[in-house]
Short mmCIF file of C-alpha atoms in Angstrom, two decimals:
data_model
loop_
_atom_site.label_atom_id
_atom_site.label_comp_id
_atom_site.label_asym_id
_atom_site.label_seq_id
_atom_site.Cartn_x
_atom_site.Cartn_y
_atom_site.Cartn_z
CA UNK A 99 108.65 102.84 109.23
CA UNK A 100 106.91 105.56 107.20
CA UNK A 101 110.29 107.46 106.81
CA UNK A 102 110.58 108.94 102.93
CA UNK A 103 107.38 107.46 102.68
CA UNK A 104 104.16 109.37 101.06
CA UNK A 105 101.07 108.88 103.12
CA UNK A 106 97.41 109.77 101.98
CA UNK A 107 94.91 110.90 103.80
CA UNK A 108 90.96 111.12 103.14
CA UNK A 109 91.79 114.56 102.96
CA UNK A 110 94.51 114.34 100.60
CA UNK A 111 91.64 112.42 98.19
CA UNK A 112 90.22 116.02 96.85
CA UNK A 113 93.49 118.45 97.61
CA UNK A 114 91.83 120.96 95.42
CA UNK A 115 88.91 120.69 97.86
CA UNK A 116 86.45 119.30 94.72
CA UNK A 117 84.65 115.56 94.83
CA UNK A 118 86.81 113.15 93.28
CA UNK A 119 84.95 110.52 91.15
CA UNK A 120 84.90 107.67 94.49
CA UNK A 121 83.60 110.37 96.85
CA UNK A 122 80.82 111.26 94.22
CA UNK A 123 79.86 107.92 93.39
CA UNK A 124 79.61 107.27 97.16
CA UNK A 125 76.99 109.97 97.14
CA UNK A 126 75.41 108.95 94.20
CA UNK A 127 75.34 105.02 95.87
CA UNK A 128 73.87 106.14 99.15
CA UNK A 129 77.22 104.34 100.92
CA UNK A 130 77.88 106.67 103.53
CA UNK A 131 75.71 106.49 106.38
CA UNK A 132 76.79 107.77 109.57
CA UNK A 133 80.88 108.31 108.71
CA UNK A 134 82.43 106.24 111.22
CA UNK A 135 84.59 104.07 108.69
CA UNK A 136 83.61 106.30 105.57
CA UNK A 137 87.79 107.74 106.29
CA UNK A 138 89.83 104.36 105.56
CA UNK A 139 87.29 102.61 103.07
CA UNK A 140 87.42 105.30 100.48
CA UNK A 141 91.77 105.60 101.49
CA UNK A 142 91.25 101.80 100.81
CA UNK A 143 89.22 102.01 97.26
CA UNK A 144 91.24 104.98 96.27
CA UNK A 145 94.78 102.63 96.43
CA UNK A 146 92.61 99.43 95.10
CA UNK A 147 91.41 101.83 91.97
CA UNK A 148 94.88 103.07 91.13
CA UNK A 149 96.42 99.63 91.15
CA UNK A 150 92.95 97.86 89.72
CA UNK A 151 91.35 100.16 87.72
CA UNK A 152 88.61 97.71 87.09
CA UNK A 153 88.34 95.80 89.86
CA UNK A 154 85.98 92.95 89.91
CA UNK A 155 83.25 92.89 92.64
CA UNK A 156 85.10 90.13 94.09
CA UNK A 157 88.13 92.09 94.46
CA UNK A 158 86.54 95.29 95.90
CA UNK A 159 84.62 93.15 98.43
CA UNK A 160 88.76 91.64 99.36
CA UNK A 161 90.01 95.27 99.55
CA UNK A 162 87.43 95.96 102.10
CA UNK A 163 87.23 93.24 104.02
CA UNK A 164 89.35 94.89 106.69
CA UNK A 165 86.64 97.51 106.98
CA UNK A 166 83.66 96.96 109.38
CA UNK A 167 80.40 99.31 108.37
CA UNK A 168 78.21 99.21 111.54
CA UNK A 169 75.55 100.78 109.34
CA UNK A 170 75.16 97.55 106.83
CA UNK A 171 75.97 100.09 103.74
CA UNK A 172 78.45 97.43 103.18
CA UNK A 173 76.60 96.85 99.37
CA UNK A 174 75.95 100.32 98.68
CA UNK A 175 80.02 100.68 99.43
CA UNK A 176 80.85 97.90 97.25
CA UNK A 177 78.35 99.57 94.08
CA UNK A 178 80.29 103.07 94.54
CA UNK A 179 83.51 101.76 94.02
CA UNK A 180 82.26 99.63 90.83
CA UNK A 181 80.22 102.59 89.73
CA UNK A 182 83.91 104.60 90.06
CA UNK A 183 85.78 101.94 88.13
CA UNK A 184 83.10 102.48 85.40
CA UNK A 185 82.55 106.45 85.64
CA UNK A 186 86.65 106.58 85.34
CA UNK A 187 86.52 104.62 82.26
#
């Protein structure tokens, strides 16, 4: 149940409608592509950062397994949130 529960949305990501340091490093990276799956994976790095700060590849690359990128920007995803971790530090 999500009763009294607070959910997050990709829009909730930049509520004061400016690039948050994931979505800008995604741009910088080149990781979105067409958008299909863009929604969840940066939902998914956005909860990974806040509990991992500075994840290791090997974790990022566990966070997102769930998440299938029909484009094959599944690198360039993984080097955005790294380059996040880093540009947060």
């Amino acid at each position: 149940t999500v009763e009294g529960k607070a959910i997050v949305t990709v829009e909730g990501l930049a509520p004061d409608g400016r690039l948050g340091t994931l979505q800008r490093a995604f741009i910088a990276e080149q990781a979105g592509q067409c958008g299909y799956c863009l929604s969840g994976i940066l939902v998914t790095a956005t909860a990974l950062l806040r509990s991992e700060p500075h994840p290791t590849e090997a974790r990022v690359r566990d966070a997102l397994d769930g998440h299938l990128c029909r484009c094959g920007a599944h690198n360039r995803i993984v080097r955005a949130v790294l380059r996040a971790a880093e540009d947060a530090a």
